[in-house]
CSV table of C-alpha atoms in Angstrom, one decimal:
chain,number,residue,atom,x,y,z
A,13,UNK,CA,139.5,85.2,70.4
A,14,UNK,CA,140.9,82.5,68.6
A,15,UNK,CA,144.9,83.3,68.9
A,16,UNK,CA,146.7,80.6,67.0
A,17,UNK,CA,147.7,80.6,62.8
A,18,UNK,CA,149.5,78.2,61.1
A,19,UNK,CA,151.8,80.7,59.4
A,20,UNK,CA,154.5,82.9,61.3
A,21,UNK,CA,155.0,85.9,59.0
A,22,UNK,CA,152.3,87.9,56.1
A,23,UNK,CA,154.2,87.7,53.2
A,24,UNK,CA,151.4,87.4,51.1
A,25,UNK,CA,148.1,85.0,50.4
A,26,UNK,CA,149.6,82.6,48.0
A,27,UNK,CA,149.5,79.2,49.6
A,28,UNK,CA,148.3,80.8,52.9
A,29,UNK,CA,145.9,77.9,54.5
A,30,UNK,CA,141.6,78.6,54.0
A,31,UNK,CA,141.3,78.2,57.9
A,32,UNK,CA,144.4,81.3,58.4
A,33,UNK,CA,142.4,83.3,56.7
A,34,UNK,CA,139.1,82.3,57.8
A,35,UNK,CA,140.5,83.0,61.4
A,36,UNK,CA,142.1,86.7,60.4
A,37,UNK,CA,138.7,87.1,58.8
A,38,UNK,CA,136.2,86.3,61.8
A,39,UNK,CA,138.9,87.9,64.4
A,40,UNK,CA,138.4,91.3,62.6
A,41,UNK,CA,134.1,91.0,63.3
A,42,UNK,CA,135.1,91.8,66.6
A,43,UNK,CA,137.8,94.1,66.3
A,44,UNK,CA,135.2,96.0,63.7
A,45,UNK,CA,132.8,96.3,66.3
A,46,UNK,CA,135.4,97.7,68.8
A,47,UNK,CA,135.9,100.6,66.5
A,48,UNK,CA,132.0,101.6,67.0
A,49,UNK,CA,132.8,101.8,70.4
A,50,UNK,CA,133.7,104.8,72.7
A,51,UNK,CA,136.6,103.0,74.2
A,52,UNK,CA,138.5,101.9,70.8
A,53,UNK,CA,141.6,100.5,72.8
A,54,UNK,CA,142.3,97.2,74.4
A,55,UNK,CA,145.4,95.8,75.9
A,56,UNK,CA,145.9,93.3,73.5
A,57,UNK,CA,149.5,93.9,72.3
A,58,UNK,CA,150.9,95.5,75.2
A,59,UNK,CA,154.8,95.3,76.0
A,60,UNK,CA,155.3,94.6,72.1
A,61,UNK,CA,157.5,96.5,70.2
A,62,UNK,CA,156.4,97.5,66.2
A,63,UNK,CA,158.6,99.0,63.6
A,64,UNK,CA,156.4,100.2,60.9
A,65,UNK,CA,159.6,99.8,58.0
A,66,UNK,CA,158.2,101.9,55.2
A,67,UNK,CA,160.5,102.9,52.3
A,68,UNK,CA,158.0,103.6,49.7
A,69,UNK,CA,155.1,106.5,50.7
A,70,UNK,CA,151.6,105.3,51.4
A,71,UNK,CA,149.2,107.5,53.6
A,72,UNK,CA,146.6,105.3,53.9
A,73,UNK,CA,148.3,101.8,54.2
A,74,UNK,CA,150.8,103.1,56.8
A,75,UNK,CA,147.9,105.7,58.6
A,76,UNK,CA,145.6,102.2,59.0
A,77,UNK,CA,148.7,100.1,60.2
A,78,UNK,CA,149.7,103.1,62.7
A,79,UNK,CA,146.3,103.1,64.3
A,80,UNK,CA,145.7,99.4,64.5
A,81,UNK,CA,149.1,99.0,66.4
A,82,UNK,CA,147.8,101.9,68.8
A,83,UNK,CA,144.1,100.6,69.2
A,84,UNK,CA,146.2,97.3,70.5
A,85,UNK,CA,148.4,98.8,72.9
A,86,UNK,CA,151.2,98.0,70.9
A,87,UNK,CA,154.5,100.1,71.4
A,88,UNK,CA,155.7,102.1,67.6
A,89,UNK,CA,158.6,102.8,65.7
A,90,UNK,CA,158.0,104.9,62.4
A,91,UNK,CA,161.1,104.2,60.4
A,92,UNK,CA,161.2,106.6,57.0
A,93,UNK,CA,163.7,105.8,54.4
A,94,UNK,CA,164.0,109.6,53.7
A,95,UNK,CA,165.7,110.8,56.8
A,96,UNK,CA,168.0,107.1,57.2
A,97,UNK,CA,171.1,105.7,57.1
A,98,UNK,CA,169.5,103.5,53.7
A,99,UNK,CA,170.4,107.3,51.9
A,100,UNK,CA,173.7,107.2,53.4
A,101,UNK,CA,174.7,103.6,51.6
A,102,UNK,CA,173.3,101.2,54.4
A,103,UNK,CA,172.1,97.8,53.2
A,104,UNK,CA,168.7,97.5,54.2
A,105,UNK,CA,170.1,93.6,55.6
A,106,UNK,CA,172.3,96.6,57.9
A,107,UNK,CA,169.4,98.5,58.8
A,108,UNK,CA,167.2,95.5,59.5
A,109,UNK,CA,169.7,94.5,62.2
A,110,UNK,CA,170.4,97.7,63.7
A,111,UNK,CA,166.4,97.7,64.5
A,112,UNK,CA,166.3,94.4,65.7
A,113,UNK,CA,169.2,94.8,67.6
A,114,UNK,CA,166.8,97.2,69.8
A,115,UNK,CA,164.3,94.4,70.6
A,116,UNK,CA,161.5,94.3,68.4
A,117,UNK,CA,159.1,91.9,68.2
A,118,UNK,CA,157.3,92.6,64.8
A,119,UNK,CA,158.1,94.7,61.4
A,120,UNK,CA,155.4,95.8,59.4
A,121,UNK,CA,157.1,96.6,55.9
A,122,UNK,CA,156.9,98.3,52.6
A,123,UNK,CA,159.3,98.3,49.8
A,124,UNK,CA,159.0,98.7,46.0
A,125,UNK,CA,161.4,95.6,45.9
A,126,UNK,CA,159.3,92.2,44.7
A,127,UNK,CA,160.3,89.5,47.4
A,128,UNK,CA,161.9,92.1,50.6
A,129,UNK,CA,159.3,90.8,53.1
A,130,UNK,CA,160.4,87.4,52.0
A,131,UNK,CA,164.4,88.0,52.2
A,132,UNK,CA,163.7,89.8,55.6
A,133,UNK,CA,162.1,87.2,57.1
A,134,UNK,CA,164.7,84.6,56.5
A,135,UNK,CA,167.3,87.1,58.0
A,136,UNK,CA,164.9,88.3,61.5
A,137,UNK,CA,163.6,86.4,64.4
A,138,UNK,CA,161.0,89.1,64.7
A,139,UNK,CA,157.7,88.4,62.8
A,140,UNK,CA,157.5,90.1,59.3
A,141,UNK,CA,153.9,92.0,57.9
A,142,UNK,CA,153.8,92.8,54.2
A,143,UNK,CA,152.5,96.0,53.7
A,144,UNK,CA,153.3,95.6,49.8
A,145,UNK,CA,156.0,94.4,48.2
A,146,UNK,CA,156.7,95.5,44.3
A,147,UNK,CA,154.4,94.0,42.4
A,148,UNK,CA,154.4,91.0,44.5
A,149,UNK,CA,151.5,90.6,47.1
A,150,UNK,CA,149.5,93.1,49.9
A,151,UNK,CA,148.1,90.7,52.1
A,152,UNK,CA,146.1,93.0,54.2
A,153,UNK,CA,144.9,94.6,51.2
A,154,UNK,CA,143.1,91.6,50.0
A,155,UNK,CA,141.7,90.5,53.4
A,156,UNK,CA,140.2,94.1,54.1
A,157,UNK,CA,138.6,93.7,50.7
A,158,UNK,CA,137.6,90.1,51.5
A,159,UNK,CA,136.2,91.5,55.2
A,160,UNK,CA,134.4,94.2,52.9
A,161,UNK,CA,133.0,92.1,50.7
A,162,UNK,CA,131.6,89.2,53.6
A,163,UNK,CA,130.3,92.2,55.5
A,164,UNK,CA,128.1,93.2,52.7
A,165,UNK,CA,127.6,90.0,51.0
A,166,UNK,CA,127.8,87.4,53.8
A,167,UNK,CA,130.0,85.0,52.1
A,168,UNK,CA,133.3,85.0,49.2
A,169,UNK,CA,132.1,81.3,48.5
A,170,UNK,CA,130.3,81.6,44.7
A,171,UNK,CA,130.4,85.5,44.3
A,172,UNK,CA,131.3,86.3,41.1
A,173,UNK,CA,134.5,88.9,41.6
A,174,UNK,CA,135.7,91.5,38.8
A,175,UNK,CA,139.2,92.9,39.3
A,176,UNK,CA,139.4,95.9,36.5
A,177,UNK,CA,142.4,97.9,35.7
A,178,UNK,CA,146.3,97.7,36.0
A,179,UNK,CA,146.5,94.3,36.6
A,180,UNK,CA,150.3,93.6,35.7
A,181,UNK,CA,151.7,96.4,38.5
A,182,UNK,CA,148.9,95.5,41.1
A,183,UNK,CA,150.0,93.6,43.9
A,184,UNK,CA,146.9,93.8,45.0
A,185,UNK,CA,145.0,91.7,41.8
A,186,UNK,CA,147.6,88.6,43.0
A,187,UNK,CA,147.2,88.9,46.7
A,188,UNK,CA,142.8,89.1,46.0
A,189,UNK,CA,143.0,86.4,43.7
A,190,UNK,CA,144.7,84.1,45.7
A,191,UNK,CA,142.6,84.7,48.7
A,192,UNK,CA,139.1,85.2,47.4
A,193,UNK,CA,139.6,81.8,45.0
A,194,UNK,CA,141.2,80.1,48.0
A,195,UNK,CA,137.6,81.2,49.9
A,196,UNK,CA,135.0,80.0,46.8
A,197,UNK,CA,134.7,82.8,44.9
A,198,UNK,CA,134.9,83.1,41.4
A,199,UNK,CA,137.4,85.9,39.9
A,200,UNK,CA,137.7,87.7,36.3
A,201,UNK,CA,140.6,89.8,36.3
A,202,UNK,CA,140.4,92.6,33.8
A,203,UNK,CA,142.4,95.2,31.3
A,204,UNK,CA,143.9,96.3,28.3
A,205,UNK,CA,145.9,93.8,27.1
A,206,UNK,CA,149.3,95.7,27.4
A,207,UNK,CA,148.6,96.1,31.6
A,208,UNK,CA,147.5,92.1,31.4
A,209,UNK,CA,150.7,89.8,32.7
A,210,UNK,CA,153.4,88.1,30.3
A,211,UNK,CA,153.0,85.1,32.8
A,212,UNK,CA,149.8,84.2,34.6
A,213,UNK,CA,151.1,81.3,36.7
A,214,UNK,CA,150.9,83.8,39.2
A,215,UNK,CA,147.0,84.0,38.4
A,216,UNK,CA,145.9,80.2,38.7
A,217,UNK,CA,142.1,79.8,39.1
A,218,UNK,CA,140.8,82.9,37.4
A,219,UNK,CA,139.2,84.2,33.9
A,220,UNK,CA,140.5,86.3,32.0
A,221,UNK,CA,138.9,89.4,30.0
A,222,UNK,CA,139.9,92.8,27.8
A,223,UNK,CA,136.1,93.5,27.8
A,224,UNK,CA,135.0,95.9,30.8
A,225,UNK,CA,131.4,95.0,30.8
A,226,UNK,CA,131.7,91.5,30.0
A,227,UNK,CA,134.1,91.0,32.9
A,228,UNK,CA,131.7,92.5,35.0
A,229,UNK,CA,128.1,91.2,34.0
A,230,UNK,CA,126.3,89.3,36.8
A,231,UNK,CA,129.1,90.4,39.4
A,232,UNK,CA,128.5,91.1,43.1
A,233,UNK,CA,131.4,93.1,43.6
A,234,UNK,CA,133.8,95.1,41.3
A,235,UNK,CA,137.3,96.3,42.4
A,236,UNK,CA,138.6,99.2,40.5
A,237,UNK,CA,142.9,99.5,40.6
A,238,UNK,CA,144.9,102.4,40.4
A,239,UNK,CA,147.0,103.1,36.9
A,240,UNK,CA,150.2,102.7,38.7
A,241,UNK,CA,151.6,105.3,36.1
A,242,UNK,CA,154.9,105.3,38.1
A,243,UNK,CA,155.8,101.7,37.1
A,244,UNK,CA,154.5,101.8,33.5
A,245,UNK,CA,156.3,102.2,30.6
A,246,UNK,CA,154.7,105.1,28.0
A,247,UNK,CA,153.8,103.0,25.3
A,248,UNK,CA,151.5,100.9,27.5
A,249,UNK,CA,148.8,103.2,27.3
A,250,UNK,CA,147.4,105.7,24.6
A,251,UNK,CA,145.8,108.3,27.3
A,252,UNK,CA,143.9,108.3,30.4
A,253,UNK,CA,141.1,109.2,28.1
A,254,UNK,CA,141.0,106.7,26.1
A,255,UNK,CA,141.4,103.9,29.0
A,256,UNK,CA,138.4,105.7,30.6
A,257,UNK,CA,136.5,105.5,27.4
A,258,UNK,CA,137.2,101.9,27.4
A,259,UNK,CA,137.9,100.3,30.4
A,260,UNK,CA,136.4,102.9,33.5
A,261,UNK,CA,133.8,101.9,35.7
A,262,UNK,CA,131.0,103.9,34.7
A,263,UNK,CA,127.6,104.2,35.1
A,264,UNK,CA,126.7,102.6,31.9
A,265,UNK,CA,129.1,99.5,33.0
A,266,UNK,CA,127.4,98.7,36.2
A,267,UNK,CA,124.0,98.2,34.1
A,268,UNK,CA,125.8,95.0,33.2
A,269,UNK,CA,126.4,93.9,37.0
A,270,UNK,CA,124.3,93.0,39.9
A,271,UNK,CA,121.6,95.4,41.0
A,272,UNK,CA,123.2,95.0,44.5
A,273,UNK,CA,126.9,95.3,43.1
A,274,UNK,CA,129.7,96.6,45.5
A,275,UNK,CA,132.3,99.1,44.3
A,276,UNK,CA,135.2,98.9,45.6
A,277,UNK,CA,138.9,100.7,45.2
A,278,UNK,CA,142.2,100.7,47.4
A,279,UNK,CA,143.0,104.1,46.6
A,280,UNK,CA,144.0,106.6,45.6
A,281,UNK,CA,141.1,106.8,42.7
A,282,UNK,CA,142.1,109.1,40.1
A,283,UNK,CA,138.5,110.2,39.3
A,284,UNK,CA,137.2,110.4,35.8
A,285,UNK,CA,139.6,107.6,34.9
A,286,UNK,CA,139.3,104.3,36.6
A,287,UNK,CA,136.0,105.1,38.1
A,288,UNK,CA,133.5,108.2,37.2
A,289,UNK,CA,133.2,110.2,40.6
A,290,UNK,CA,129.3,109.2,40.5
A,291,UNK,CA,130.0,105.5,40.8
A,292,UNK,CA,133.0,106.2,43.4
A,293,UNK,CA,130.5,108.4,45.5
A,294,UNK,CA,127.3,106.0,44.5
A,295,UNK,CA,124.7,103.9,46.3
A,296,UNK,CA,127.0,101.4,45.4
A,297,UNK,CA,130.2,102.2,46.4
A,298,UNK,CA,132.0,100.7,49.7
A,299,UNK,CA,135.4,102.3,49.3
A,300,UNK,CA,135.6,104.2,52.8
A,301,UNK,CA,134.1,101.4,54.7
A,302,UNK,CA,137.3,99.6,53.3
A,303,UNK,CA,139.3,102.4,54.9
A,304,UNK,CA,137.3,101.5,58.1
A,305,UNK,CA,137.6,97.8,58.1
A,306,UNK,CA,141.5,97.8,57.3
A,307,UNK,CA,141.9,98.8,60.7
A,308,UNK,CA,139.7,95.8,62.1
A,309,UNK,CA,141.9,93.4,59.8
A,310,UNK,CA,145.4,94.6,60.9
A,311,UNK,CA,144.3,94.5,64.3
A,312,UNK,CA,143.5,91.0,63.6
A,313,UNK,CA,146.5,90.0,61.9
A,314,UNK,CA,148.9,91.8,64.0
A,315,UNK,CA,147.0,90.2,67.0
A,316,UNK,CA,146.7,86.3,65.4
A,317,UNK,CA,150.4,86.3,64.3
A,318,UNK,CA,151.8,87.6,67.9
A,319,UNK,CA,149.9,84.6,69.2
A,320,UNK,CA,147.9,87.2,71.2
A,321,UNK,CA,151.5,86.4,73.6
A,322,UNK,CA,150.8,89.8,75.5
A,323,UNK,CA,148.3,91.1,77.9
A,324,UNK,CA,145.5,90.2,75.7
């Protein structure tokens, strides 16, 4: 396996090299087709030490981290904001050093904080994994949809891309468009106007649309966000009705798509809303293989950032 990146730390995709992720990309092939195996375990990341440094909840982002650091060999320290000094006053500068004090080699982190994988690698020699910053960026997000989509599709280069939903919360619209256009793939990125972004700098290469199915005619693959109802203010939206009514993936919108169209979704759907439970649980839909190939790619990234420096 190739074991070299130009980058030190995943903070996010923007400006990330093609050939990085082409190499996290065709490292996860064969961590995918370890996971069909009997034996899903390999010595790979043996005698390193990884905090998983989670302070907002995620089952399934910090399940798939979890098991990719085990299928590696890698040694794991579950760190919860909940039960932590960070509810007694400690900075989380403080609590970063206290863990890195006990000789860690990598932090995988979460944080509703824009920019705290950033800050924390400038202030850690360890190597820093964004699991999703604020509305900022989730690298391995984007690359298991990426990986998804290659899997299906063979190639990101010329596929027509439609991102529907919450696209001013969704850290994962910026971290896909910066990766998919970075790979040849065109991108439409598409919602009401009120969950559109003020400022699209952060979106350079895309199209823009506040028309569901004519963001998604001729599309190979449509991804489906989460209202990230937490974050919004109320006047954004009138009612989960009436975004369904006008902006869900339904069965009448994939008419407008690709016969061979992939759904796709990084959870958790809220059914009847973003997507009717008939497209979520259709011919079309790839969202558990995602689930399944998020492992491969954080395998791979964990693996291609250490160097693959340990018993690999």
């Amino acid at each position: 396996m190739n074991s070299s990146l130009s980058i030190r730390h995943l903070l996010g995709l923007q400006g990330v090299p093609a050939g990085d992720i082409r190499a996290i990309l065709d490292t996860a092939v064969e961590f995918r087709q370890l996971l069909d195996r009997p034996v899903k375990k390999v010595p790979s990341l043996r005698g390193l030490t990884i905090v998983n440094l989670f302070f907002e909840n995620s089952t399934r982002t910090r399940t798939s981290f979890e098991l990719a650091e085990k299928r590696l060999s890698a040694d794991i320290v579950n760190f919860s904001s909940s039960s932590s000094s960070v509810q007694k006053g400690e900075t989380l500068l403080d609590t970063l050093k206290n863990i890195e004090s006990m000789k860690i080699d990598v932090v995988v982190v979460r944080h509703k904080g824009t920019g705290v994988s950033g800050f924390l690698a400038d202030h850690t020699n360890a190597i820093v994994v964004n699991a999703g910053d604020g509305a900022h960026e989730h690298p391995t997000q984007a690359l298991l949809d990426m990986f998804t989509i290659e899997q299906k599709l063979g190639s990101l280069q010329g596929k027509r891309i439609a991102i529907v939903g919450d696209i001013r919360h969704s850290r994962v619209a910026r971290s896909d468009s910066w990766g998919m256009t970075t790979l040849g793939a065109s991108v439409t990125l598409c919602g009401p106007s009120t969950l559109l972004p003020r400022y699209r700098e952060d979106f350079p290469n895309v199209s823009w649309e506040t028309d569901v199915k004519k963001a998604v005619a001729g599309a190979d693959a449509i991804i489906a966000l989460r209202l990230q109802k937490e974050r919004m203010e109320d006047s954004l939206l009138p009612s989960m009705r009436e975004y369904r009514n006008y902006f869900g993936v339904t069965e009448e919108v994939l008419e407008q798509a690709k016969s061979s169209v992939l759904i796709m979704h990084p959870g958790p759907i809220n059914r009847g809303v973003e997507l009717d439970s008939e497209v979520a649980d259709g011919e079309h839909s790839v969202i558990l293989e995602q689930v399944t190939n998020g492992v491969a790619v954080r395998m791979s990234a964990l693996y291609l950032l250490s160097g693959g420096r340990a018993n690999g």
